[in-house]
Coordinates of C-alpha atoms in Angstrom, one line a residue:
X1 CA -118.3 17.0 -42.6
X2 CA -114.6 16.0 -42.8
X3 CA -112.5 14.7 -39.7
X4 CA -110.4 17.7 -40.1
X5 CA -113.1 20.3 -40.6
X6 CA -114.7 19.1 -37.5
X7 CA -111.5 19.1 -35.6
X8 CA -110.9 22.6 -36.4
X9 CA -114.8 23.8 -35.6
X10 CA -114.2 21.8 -32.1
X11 CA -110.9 24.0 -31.5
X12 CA -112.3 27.4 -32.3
X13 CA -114.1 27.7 -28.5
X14 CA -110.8 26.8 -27.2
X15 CA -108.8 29.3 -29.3
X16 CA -111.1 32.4 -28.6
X17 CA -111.0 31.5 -24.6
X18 CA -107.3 31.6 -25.3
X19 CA -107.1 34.9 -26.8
X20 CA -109.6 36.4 -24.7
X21 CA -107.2 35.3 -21.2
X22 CA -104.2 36.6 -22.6
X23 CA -106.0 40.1 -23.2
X24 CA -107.4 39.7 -20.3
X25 CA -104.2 39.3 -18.4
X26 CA -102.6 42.3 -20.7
X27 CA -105.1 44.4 -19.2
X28 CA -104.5 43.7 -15.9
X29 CA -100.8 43.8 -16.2
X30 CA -98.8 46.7 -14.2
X31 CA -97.7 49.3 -16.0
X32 CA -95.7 52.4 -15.5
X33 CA -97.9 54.8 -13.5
X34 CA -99.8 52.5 -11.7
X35 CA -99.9 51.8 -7.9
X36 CA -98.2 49.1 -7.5
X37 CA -100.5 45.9 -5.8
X38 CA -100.1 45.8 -2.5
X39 CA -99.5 41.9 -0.9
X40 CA -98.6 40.1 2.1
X41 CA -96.3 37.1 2.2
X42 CA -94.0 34.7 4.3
X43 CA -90.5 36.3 4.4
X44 CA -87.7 33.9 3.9
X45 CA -87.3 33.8 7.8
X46 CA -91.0 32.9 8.0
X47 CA -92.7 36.1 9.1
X48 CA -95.6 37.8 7.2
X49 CA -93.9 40.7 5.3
X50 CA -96.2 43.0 3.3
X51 CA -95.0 45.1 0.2
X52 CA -96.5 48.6 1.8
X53 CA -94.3 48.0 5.1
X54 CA -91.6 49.1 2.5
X55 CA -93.2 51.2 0.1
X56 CA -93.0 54.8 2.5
X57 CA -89.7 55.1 0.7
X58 CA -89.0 54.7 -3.1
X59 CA -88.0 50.8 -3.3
X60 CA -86.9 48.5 -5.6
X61 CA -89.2 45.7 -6.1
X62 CA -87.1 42.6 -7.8
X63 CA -88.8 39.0 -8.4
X64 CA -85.9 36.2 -8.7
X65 CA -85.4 32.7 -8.4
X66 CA -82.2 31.4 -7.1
X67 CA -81.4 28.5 -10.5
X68 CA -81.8 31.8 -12.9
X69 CA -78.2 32.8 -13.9
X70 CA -79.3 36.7 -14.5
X71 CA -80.6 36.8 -11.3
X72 CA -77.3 35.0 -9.7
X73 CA -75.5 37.8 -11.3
X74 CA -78.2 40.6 -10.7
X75 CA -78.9 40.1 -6.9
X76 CA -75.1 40.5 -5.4
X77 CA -75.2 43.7 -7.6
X78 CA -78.7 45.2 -6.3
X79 CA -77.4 44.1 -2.7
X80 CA -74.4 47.0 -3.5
X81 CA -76.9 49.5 -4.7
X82 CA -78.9 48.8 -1.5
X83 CA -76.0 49.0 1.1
X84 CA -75.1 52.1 -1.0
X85 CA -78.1 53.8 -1.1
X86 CA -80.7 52.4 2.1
X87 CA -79.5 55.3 4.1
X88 CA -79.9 57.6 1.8
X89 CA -83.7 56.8 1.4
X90 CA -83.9 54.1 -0.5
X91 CA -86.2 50.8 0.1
X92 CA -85.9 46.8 -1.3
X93 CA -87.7 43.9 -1.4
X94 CA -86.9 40.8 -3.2
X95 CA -89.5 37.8 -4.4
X96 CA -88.6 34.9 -4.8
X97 CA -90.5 32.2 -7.1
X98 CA -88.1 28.8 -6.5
X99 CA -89.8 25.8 -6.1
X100 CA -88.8 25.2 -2.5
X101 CA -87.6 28.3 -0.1
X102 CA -84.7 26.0 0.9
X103 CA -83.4 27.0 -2.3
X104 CA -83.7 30.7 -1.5
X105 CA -83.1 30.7 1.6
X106 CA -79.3 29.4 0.7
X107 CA -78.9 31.6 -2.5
X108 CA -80.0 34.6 -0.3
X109 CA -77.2 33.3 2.8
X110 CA -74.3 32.7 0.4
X111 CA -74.6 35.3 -1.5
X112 CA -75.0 37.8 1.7
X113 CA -78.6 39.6 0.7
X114 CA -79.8 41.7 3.7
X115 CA -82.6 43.5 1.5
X116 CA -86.1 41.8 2.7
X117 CA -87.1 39.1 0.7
X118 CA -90.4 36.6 0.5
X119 CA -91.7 33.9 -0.7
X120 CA -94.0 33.4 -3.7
X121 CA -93.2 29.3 -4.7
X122 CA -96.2 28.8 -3.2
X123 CA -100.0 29.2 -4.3
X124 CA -100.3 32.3 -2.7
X125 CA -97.2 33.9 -3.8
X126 CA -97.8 32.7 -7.5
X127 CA -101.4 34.9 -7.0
X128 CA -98.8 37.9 -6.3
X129 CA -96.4 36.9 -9.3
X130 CA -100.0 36.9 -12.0
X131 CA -101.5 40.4 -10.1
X132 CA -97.8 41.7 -11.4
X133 CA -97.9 39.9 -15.0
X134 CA -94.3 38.5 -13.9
X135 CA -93.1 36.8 -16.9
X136 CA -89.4 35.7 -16.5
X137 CA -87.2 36.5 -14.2
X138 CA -85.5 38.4 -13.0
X139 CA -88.5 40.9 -13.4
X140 CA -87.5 44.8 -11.7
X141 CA -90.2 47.3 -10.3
X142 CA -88.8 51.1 -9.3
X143 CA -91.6 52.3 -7.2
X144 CA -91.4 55.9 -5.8
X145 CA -93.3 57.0 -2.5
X146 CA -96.2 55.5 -1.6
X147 CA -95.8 52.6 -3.9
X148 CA -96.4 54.0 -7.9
X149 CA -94.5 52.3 -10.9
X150 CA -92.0 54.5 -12.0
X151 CA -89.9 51.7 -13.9
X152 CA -89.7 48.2 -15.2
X153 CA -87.5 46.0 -16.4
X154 CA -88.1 42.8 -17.6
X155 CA -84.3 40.5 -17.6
X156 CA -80.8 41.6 -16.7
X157 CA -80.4 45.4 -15.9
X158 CA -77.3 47.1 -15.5
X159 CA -76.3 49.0 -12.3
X160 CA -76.1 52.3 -13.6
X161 CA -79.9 52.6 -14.6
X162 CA -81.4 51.5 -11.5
X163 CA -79.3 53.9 -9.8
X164 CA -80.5 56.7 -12.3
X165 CA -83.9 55.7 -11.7
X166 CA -83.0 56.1 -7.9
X167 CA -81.5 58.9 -8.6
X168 CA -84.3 60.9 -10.9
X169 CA -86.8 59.5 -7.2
X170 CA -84.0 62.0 -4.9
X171 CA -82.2 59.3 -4.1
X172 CA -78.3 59.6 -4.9

């Protein structure tokens, strides 16, 4: 048998655990109309903040980093929609995924974010980031009462429809 022919019979196992992962983790990705995992992590300030501590309120569930330019322009703007519309029923929680929370915390400080936000840089928080198939950032999550996926959005999303989304959940 050839060098090549036996290079390519040696990759086939390798290939077919490949394909098999990636379906697997297709399956297992959230989808509109599911609940939406719940998960407990270290809040920026340090304190163990939990997704459902949120969830009894339709809430917008955004996982940034702090070096992604969409999400430096995306975060300011969600901070408006939440000053706008947290009294009027409306619930936020940010993830982060920098590589060090020193990172967030600053982006979150200078850029005056007041929605909740943790910390997934970590092992634990990258568990959270794969249970939600998070891709890229920044990755969006409307969730209506009690924590079901009514919306995602996957890069920058204008204003306007996360507030319609809001909006079609009663919240205007």
């Amino acid at each position: 048998m050839s060098g090549k022919r036996l290079a390519l019979l040696a990759s086939v196992p390798a290939i077919i655990a490949m394909v098999a992962l990636l379906a697997v983790s297709a399956l297992a990705a959230v989808s509109v109309g599911d609940k939406a995992p719940n998960f407990t992590l270290d809040s920026i300030n340090g304190s163990a903040t939990s997704l459902s501590s949120v969830t009894d309120k339709p809430t917008l569930l955004v996982f940034w980093a702090s070096w992604c330019p969409h999400c430096q322009r995306e975060l300011p703007m969600l901070q408006d929609i939440y000053k706008d519309l947290h009294s009027k029923g409306m619930n936020a929680m940010g993830v982060s995924v920098d590589d060090n929370i020193g990172s967030a915390k600053s982006f979150i400080q200078s850029s005056s974010i007041t929605f909740p936000n943790v910390y997934a840089g970590n092992d634990k928080g990258m568990g959270v980031v794969q249970d939600y198939s998070v891709r890229g950032v920044p990755t969006i999550f409307i969730l209506g009462k009690g924590g079901v996926v009514k919306a995602k959005y996957e890069g920058e999303v204008d204003g306007s429809t996360i507030r319609q989304q809001f909006a079609k959940l009663g919240v205007k």
